[in-house]
mmCIF file of N, CA and C in Angstrom:
data_model
loop_
_atom_site.group_PDB
_atom_site.id
_atom_site.type_symbol
_atom_site.label_atom_id
_atom_site.label_comp_id
_atom_site.label_asym_id
_atom_site.label_seq_id
_atom_site.Cartn_x
_atom_site.Cartn_y
_atom_site.Cartn_z
ATOM 1 N N MET A 1 48.483 -21.253 34.220
ATOM 2 C CA MET A 1 48.379 -20.847 32.832
ATOM 3 C C MET A 1 47.544 -21.837 32.030
ATOM 4 N N LYS A 2 47.756 -23.134 32.281
ATOM 5 C CA LYS A 2 47.005 -24.157 31.574
ATOM 6 C C LYS A 2 45.526 -24.074 31.928
ATOM 7 N N LYS A 3 45.233 -23.731 33.211
ATOM 8 C CA LYS A 3 43.838 -23.636 33.631
ATOM 9 C C LYS A 3 43.134 -22.476 32.921
ATOM 10 N N ILE A 4 43.810 -21.363 32.767
ATOM 11 C CA ILE A 4 43.220 -20.196 32.097
ATOM 12 C C ILE A 4 42.945 -20.519 30.631
ATOM 13 N N ALA A 5 43.884 -21.204 29.979
ATOM 14 C CA ALA A 5 43.717 -21.574 28.579
ATOM 15 C C ALA A 5 42.555 -22.557 28.429
ATOM 16 N N LEU A 6 42.472 -23.526 29.348
ATOM 17 C CA LEU A 6 41.407 -24.518 29.303
ATOM 18 C C LEU A 6 40.045 -23.859 29.542
ATOM 19 N N VAL A 7 39.959 -22.950 30.501
ATOM 20 C CA VAL A 7 38.712 -22.254 30.792
ATOM 21 C C VAL A 7 38.318 -21.377 29.608
ATOM 22 N N SER A 8 39.266 -20.686 28.993
ATOM 23 C CA SER A 8 38.940 -19.832 27.848
ATOM 24 C C SER A 8 38.485 -20.659 26.651
ATOM 25 N N ILE A 9 39.084 -21.821 26.443
ATOM 26 C CA ILE A 9 38.655 -22.708 25.341
ATOM 27 C C ILE A 9 37.240 -23.210 25.590
ATOM 28 N N ILE A 10 36.964 -23.638 26.831
ATOM 29 C CA ILE A 10 35.632 -24.134 27.179
ATOM 30 C C ILE A 10 34.598 -23.002 27.024
ATOM 31 N N PHE A 11 34.949 -21.810 27.516
ATOM 32 C CA PHE A 11 34.045 -20.672 27.395
ATOM 33 C C PHE A 11 33.769 -20.326 25.936
ATOM 34 N N SER A 12 34.813 -20.340 25.103
ATOM 35 C CA SER A 12 34.620 -20.029 23.688
ATOM 36 C C SER A 12 33.783 -21.111 22.998
ATOM 37 N N LEU A 13 33.948 -22.365 23.376
ATOM 38 C CA LEU A 13 33.125 -23.441 22.807
ATOM 39 C C LEU A 13 31.654 -23.275 23.207
ATOM 40 N N ILE A 14 31.419 -22.937 24.474
ATOM 41 C CA ILE A 14 30.045 -22.726 24.937
ATOM 42 C C ILE A 14 29.426 -21.542 24.212
ATOM 43 N N LEU A 15 30.172 -20.472 24.070
ATOM 44 C CA LEU A 15 29.676 -19.283 23.386
ATOM 45 C C LEU A 15 29.387 -19.568 21.911
ATOM 46 N N SER A 16 30.300 -20.260 21.248
ATOM 47 C CA SER A 16 30.078 -20.568 19.823
ATOM 48 C C SER A 16 28.894 -21.525 19.652
ATOM 49 N N THR A 17 28.714 -22.469 20.571
ATOM 50 C CA THR A 17 27.567 -23.376 20.512
ATOM 51 C C THR A 17 26.256 -22.606 20.663
ATOM 52 N N ALA A 18 26.226 -21.655 21.596
ATOM 53 C CA ALA A 18 25.017 -20.852 21.797
ATOM 54 C C ALA A 18 24.702 -20.012 20.561
ATOM 55 N N ILE A 19 25.719 -19.437 19.953
ATOM 56 C CA ILE A 19 25.514 -18.625 18.752
ATOM 57 C C ILE A 19 24.998 -19.483 17.596
ATOM 58 N N ILE A 20 25.582 -20.652 17.423
ATOM 59 C CA ILE A 20 25.163 -21.555 16.343
ATOM 60 C C ILE A 20 23.735 -22.027 16.568
ATOM 61 N N LYS A 21 23.387 -22.406 17.828
ATOM 62 C CA LYS A 21 22.023 -22.847 18.115
ATOM 63 C C LYS A 21 21.021 -21.722 17.869
ATOM 64 N N ASN A 22 21.378 -20.504 18.244
ATOM 65 C CA ASN A 22 20.490 -19.363 18.054
ATOM 66 C C ASN A 22 20.251 -19.097 16.566
ATOM 67 N N SER A 23 21.303 -19.123 15.767
ATOM 68 C CA SER A 23 21.135 -18.894 14.331
ATOM 69 C C SER A 23 20.371 -20.047 13.676
ATOM 70 N N ALA A 24 20.581 -21.277 14.128
ATOM 71 C CA ALA A 24 19.843 -22.418 13.583
ATOM 72 C C ALA A 24 18.358 -22.289 13.920
ATOM 73 N N LYS A 25 18.041 -21.830 15.126
ATOM 74 C CA LYS A 25 16.642 -21.637 15.529
ATOM 75 C C LYS A 25 15.976 -20.562 14.670
ATOM 76 N N LYS A 26 16.690 -19.468 14.406
ATOM 77 C CA LYS A 26 16.135 -18.421 13.546
ATOM 78 C C LYS A 26 15.868 -18.953 12.144
ATOM 79 N N ASN A 27 16.798 -19.748 11.615
ATOM 80 C CA ASN A 27 16.616 -20.336 10.280
ATOM 81 C C ASN A 27 15.426 -21.289 10.257
ATOM 82 N N GLU A 28 15.255 -22.098 11.319
ATOM 83 C CA GLU A 28 14.118 -23.007 11.391
ATOM 84 C C GLU A 28 12.807 -22.232 11.444
ATOM 85 N N ASP A 29 12.789 -21.119 12.169
ATOM 86 C CA ASP A 29 11.582 -20.290 12.222
ATOM 87 C C ASP A 29 11.259 -19.705 10.850
ATOM 88 N N LYS A 30 12.275 -19.252 10.128
ATOM 89 C CA LYS A 30 12.055 -18.716 8.783
ATOM 90 C C LYS A 30 11.522 -19.807 7.853
ATOM 91 N N ILE A 31 12.105 -20.993 7.936
ATOM 92 C CA ILE A 31 11.669 -22.110 7.093
ATOM 93 C C ILE A 31 10.222 -22.463 7.404
ATOM 94 N N PHE A 32 9.859 -22.498 8.687
ATOM 95 C CA PHE A 32 8.483 -22.812 9.067
ATOM 96 C C PHE A 32 7.518 -21.774 8.516
ATOM 97 N N THR A 33 7.870 -20.496 8.640
ATOM 98 C CA THR A 33 7.012 -19.425 8.130
ATOM 99 C C THR A 33 6.837 -19.535 6.625
ATOM 100 N N ILE A 34 7.916 -19.791 5.917
ATOM 101 C CA ILE A 34 7.853 -19.927 4.460
ATOM 102 C C ILE A 34 7.004 -21.129 4.063
ATOM 103 N N LYS A 35 7.159 -22.249 4.781
ATOM 104 C CA LYS A 35 6.353 -23.436 4.476
ATOM 105 C C LYS A 35 4.869 -23.171 4.706
ATOM 106 N N GLU A 36 4.544 -22.440 5.762
ATOM 107 C CA GLU A 36 3.142 -22.108 6.020
ATOM 108 C C GLU A 36 2.584 -21.204 4.925
ATOM 109 N N ASN A 37 3.385 -20.235 4.494
ATOM 110 C CA ASN A 37 2.950 -19.357 3.406
ATOM 111 C C ASN A 37 2.738 -20.148 2.119
ATOM 112 N N ILE A 38 3.631 -21.071 1.841
ATOM 113 C CA ILE A 38 3.503 -21.911 0.642
ATOM 114 C C ILE A 38 2.257 -22.777 0.734
ATOM 115 N N ARG A 39 1.966 -23.309 1.918
ATOM 116 C CA ARG A 39 0.780 -24.146 2.112
ATOM 117 C C ARG A 39 -0.494 -23.343 1.822
ATOM 118 N N VAL A 40 -0.560 -22.124 2.335
ATOM 119 C CA VAL A 40 -1.729 -21.274 2.103
ATOM 120 C C VAL A 40 -1.846 -20.930 0.621
ATOM 121 N N LEU A 41 -0.732 -20.585 -0.007
ATOM 122 C CA LEU A 41 -0.758 -20.227 -1.428
ATOM 123 C C LEU A 41 -1.140 -21.423 -2.301
ATOM 124 N N ASN A 42 -0.670 -22.620 -1.939
ATOM 125 C CA ASN A 42 -1.056 -23.820 -2.691
ATOM 126 C C ASN A 42 -2.551 -24.079 -2.572
ATOM 127 N N SER A 43 -3.088 -23.839 -1.395
ATOM 128 C CA SER A 43 -4.537 -24.004 -1.211
ATOM 129 C C SER A 43 -5.297 -23.034 -2.096
ATOM 130 N N GLU A 44 -4.868 -21.776 -2.126
ATOM 131 C CA GLU A 44 -5.512 -20.785 -2.993
ATOM 132 C C GLU A 44 -5.358 -21.152 -4.462
ATOM 133 N N LEU A 45 -4.176 -21.644 -4.833
ATOM 134 C CA LEU A 45 -3.935 -22.048 -6.215
ATOM 135 C C LEU A 45 -4.874 -23.176 -6.618
ATOM 136 N N ASP A 46 -5.074 -24.144 -5.731
ATOM 137 C CA ASP A 46 -5.988 -25.241 -6.045
ATOM 138 C C ASP A 46 -7.408 -24.731 -6.262
ATOM 139 N N LYS A 47 -7.835 -23.789 -5.429
ATOM 140 C CA LYS A 47 -9.184 -23.232 -5.586
ATOM 141 C C LYS A 47 -9.306 -22.475 -6.901
ATOM 142 N N ILE A 48 -8.292 -21.699 -7.230
ATOM 143 C CA ILE A 48 -8.332 -20.914 -8.466
ATOM 144 C C ILE A 48 -8.281 -21.823 -9.684
ATOM 145 N N LYS A 49 -7.460 -22.883 -9.627
ATOM 146 C CA LYS A 49 -7.416 -23.839 -10.742
ATOM 147 C C LYS A 49 -8.768 -24.498 -10.945
ATOM 148 N N LEU A 50 -9.410 -24.884 -9.836
ATOM 149 C CA LEU A 50 -10.720 -25.510 -9.926
ATOM 150 C C LEU A 50 -11.729 -24.553 -10.548
ATOM 151 N N GLU A 51 -11.713 -23.323 -10.085
ATOM 152 C CA GLU A 51 -12.620 -22.317 -10.641
ATOM 153 C C GLU A 51 -12.344 -22.092 -12.121
ATOM 154 N N PHE A 52 -11.080 -22.001 -12.496
ATOM 155 C CA PHE A 52 -10.724 -21.787 -13.897
ATOM 156 C C PHE A 52 -11.171 -22.955 -14.761
ATOM 157 N N ASP A 53 -10.923 -24.181 -14.285
ATOM 158 C CA ASP A 53 -11.295 -25.359 -15.063
ATOM 159 C C ASP A 53 -12.795 -25.425 -15.317
ATOM 160 N N TYR A 54 -13.562 -25.058 -14.317
ATOM 161 C CA TYR A 54 -15.009 -25.162 -14.481
ATOM 162 C C TYR A 54 -15.612 -23.984 -15.222
ATOM 163 N N LEU A 55 -15.015 -22.805 -15.079
ATOM 164 C CA LEU A 55 -15.635 -21.633 -15.681
ATOM 165 C C LEU A 55 -14.986 -21.191 -16.982
ATOM 166 N N SER A 56 -13.910 -21.834 -17.389
ATOM 167 C CA SER A 56 -13.233 -21.378 -18.598
ATOM 168 C C SER A 56 -13.881 -21.917 -19.874
ATOM 169 N N SER A 57 -14.602 -22.978 -19.751
ATOM 170 C CA SER A 57 -15.191 -23.546 -20.958
ATOM 171 C C SER A 57 -16.622 -23.042 -21.126
ATOM 172 N N SER A 58 -16.950 -22.659 -22.332
ATOM 173 C CA SER A 58 -18.301 -22.163 -22.600
ATOM 174 C C SER A 58 -19.334 -23.273 -22.437
ATOM 175 N N ASP A 59 -18.935 -24.500 -22.720
ATOM 176 C CA ASP A 59 -19.857 -25.622 -22.539
ATOM 177 C C ASP A 59 -20.248 -25.770 -21.074
ATOM 178 N N LYS A 60 -19.257 -25.612 -20.195
ATOM 179 C CA LYS A 60 -19.534 -25.703 -18.769
ATOM 180 C C LYS A 60 -20.453 -24.570 -18.318
ATOM 181 N N LEU A 61 -20.211 -23.380 -18.836
ATOM 182 C CA LEU A 61 -21.060 -22.243 -18.473
ATOM 183 C C LEU A 61 -22.499 -22.476 -18.903
ATOM 184 N N LEU A 62 -22.670 -22.991 -20.101
ATOM 185 C CA LEU A 62 -24.019 -23.281 -20.579
ATOM 186 C C LEU A 62 -24.670 -24.386 -19.747
ATOM 187 N N GLU A 63 -23.871 -25.355 -19.351
ATOM 188 C CA GLU A 63 -24.379 -26.428 -18.501
ATOM 189 C C GLU A 63 -24.821 -25.878 -17.143
ATOM 190 N N PHE A 64 -24.002 -24.984 -16.558
ATOM 191 C CA PHE A 64 -24.360 -24.372 -15.279
ATOM 192 C C PHE A 64 -25.603 -23.505 -15.423
ATOM 193 N N GLN A 65 -25.719 -22.832 -16.538
ATOM 194 C CA GLN A 65 -26.900 -21.999 -16.775
ATOM 195 C C GLN A 65 -28.152 -22.858 -16.766
ATOM 196 N N SER A 66 -28.089 -23.967 -17.467
ATOM 197 C CA SER A 66 -29.272 -24.818 -17.528
ATOM 198 C C SER A 66 -29.556 -25.495 -16.186
ATOM 199 N N LEU A 67 -28.510 -25.801 -15.424
ATOM 200 C CA LEU A 67 -28.710 -26.459 -14.135
ATOM 201 C C LEU A 67 -29.257 -25.511 -13.069
ATOM 202 N N TYR A 68 -28.670 -24.334 -12.973
ATOM 203 C CA TYR A 68 -28.961 -23.469 -11.834
ATOM 204 C C TYR A 68 -29.853 -22.283 -12.147
ATOM 205 N N PHE A 69 -29.792 -21.754 -13.347
ATOM 206 C CA PHE A 69 -30.493 -20.520 -13.627
ATOM 207 C C PHE A 69 -31.687 -20.685 -14.562
ATOM 208 N N GLU A 70 -31.746 -21.786 -15.257
ATOM 209 C CA GLU A 70 -32.801 -22.068 -16.213
ATOM 210 C C GLU A 70 -33.095 -20.865 -17.102
ATOM 211 N N ASN A 71 -34.151 -20.117 -16.837
ATOM 212 C CA ASN A 71 -34.527 -18.996 -17.707
ATOM 213 C C ASN A 71 -34.173 -17.645 -17.109
ATOM 214 N N ASP A 72 -33.418 -17.625 -16.036
ATOM 215 C CA ASP A 72 -33.078 -16.362 -15.374
ATOM 216 C C ASP A 72 -32.044 -15.558 -16.149
ATOM 217 N N LEU A 73 -31.209 -16.209 -16.903
ATOM 218 C CA LEU A 73 -30.169 -15.518 -17.658
ATOM 219 C C LEU A 73 -30.650 -15.263 -19.080
ATOM 220 N N VAL A 74 -30.433 -14.050 -19.516
ATOM 221 C CA VAL A 74 -30.792 -13.698 -20.888
ATOM 222 C C VAL A 74 -29.562 -13.128 -21.585
ATOM 223 N N GLN A 75 -29.492 -13.360 -22.861
ATOM 224 C CA GLN A 75 -28.350 -12.874 -23.624
ATOM 225 C C GLN A 75 -28.536 -11.397 -23.937
ATOM 226 N N LYS A 76 -27.462 -10.624 -23.747
ATOM 227 C CA LYS A 76 -27.485 -9.180 -24.026
ATOM 228 C C LYS A 76 -26.625 -8.893 -25.242
ATOM 229 N N LYS A 77 -26.966 -7.826 -25.924
ATOM 230 C CA LYS A 77 -26.117 -7.382 -27.022
ATOM 231 C C LYS A 77 -24.917 -6.661 -26.429
ATOM 232 N N ILE A 78 -23.801 -6.867 -27.048
ATOM 233 C CA ILE A 78 -22.579 -6.284 -26.515
ATOM 234 C C ILE A 78 -22.589 -4.759 -26.592
ATOM 235 N N GLU A 79 -23.351 -4.212 -27.500
ATOM 236 C CA GLU A 79 -23.442 -2.752 -27.633
ATOM 237 C C GLU A 79 -24.166 -2.126 -26.440
ATOM 238 N N ASN A 80 -24.972 -2.914 -25.749
ATOM 239 C CA ASN A 80 -25.759 -2.399 -24.632
ATOM 240 C C ASN A 80 -25.024 -2.467 -23.288
ATOM 241 N N ILE A 81 -23.832 -2.998 -23.295
ATOM 242 C CA ILE A 81 -23.073 -3.116 -22.046
ATOM 243 C C ILE A 81 -22.389 -1.790 -21.749
ATOM 244 N N LYS A 82 -22.557 -1.329 -20.535
ATOM 245 C CA LYS A 82 -21.973 -0.059 -20.094
ATOM 246 C C LYS A 82 -20.881 -0.325 -19.056
ATOM 247 N N VAL A 83 -19.954 0.625 -18.936
ATOM 248 C CA VAL A 83 -18.864 0.533 -17.964
ATOM 249 C C VAL A 83 -18.998 1.722 -17.017
ATOM 250 N N PHE A 84 -18.954 1.449 -15.734
ATOM 251 C CA PHE A 84 -19.041 2.489 -14.710
ATOM 252 C C PHE A 84 -17.629 2.768 -14.221
ATOM 253 N N LYS A 85 -17.127 3.984 -14.444
ATOM 254 C CA LYS A 85 -15.759 4.341 -14.073
ATOM 255 C C LYS A 85 -15.782 5.389 -12.969
ATOM 256 N N ILE A 86 -14.899 5.210 -11.982
ATOM 257 C CA ILE A 86 -14.729 6.187 -10.913
ATOM 258 C C ILE A 86 -13.281 6.648 -10.947
ATOM 259 N N THR A 87 -13.059 7.924 -11.230
ATOM 260 C CA THR A 87 -11.719 8.496 -11.243
ATOM 261 C C THR A 87 -11.749 9.828 -10.521
ATOM 262 N N ASN A 88 -10.872 9.994 -9.542
ATOM 263 C CA ASN A 88 -10.782 11.243 -8.772
ATOM 264 C C ASN A 88 -12.163 11.721 -8.307
ATOM 265 N N LYS A 89 -12.912 10.807 -7.757
ATOM 266 C CA LYS A 89 -14.263 11.094 -7.252
ATOM 267 C C LYS A 89 -15.218 11.515 -8.361
ATOM 268 N N ASP A 90 -14.849 11.266 -9.600
ATOM 269 C CA ASP A 90 -15.704 11.504 -10.759
ATOM 270 C C ASP A 90 -16.355 10.178 -11.130
ATOM 271 N N LYS A 91 -17.628 10.196 -11.415
ATOM 272 C CA LYS A 91 -18.324 8.973 -11.792
ATOM 273 C C LYS A 91 -18.841 9.127 -13.214
ATOM 274 N N LYS A 92 -18.502 8.160 -14.063
ATOM 275 C CA LYS A 92 -18.912 8.202 -15.467
ATOM 276 C C LYS A 92 -19.478 6.850 -15.882
ATOM 277 N N ILE A 93 -20.439 6.894 -16.754
ATOM 278 C CA ILE A 93 -20.954 5.682 -17.386
ATOM 279 C C ILE A 93 -20.621 5.790 -18.862
ATOM 280 N N GLU A 94 -19.829 4.822 -19.340
ATOM 281 C CA GLU A 94 -19.382 4.848 -20.733
ATOM 282 C C GLU A 94 -19.759 3.540 -21.414
ATOM 283 N N ASN A 95 -19.741 3.574 -22.729
ATOM 284 C CA ASN A 95 -19.955 2.349 -23.494
ATOM 285 C C ASN A 95 -18.712 1.480 -23.413
ATOM 286 N N LEU A 96 -18.938 0.182 -23.491
ATOM 287 C CA LEU A 96 -17.844 -0.768 -23.476
ATOM 288 C C LEU A 96 -17.062 -0.683 -24.780
ATOM 289 N N LYS A 97 -15.742 -0.562 -24.689
ATOM 290 C CA LYS A 97 -14.910 -0.509 -25.879
ATOM 291 C C LYS A 97 -14.144 -1.811 -26.017
ATOM 292 N N ILE A 98 -14.278 -2.433 -27.155
ATOM 293 C CA ILE A 98 -13.588 -3.692 -27.417
ATOM 294 C C ILE A 98 -12.490 -3.437 -28.421
ATOM 295 N N THR A 99 -11.269 -3.800 -28.030
ATOM 296 C CA THR A 99 -10.122 -3.602 -28.923
ATOM 297 C C THR A 99 -9.438 -4.925 -29.171
ATOM 298 N N LYS A 100 -8.847 -5.045 -30.317
ATOM 299 C CA LYS A 100 -8.079 -6.246 -30.647
ATOM 300 C C LYS A 100 -6.617 -5.943 -30.439
ATOM 301 N N ASP A 101 -5.917 -6.873 -29.824
ATOM 302 C CA ASP A 101 -4.483 -6.692 -29.558
ATOM 303 C C ASP A 101 -3.646 -7.100 -30.725
#
């Protein structure tokens, strides 16, 4: 009787250890996947922040214009800007509408 109890206790300990190790491994895999996703998103965030910092200021845009485009860029009147819309395979060219919020 003592041998059966001892064997059942040992078997239950081995089984519970295997279950715990398996669940811990799954959790580690989830953590690794999440960390990798965060790493990729942080990289994208850094690129977007850099782009925003450089392109958000009008002074920077004018500086880039003079550095890279010289006389290639010309100022357009806002009334001359058109919008190309595609809806349900319909193609329309409309004037740009500016609204104040």
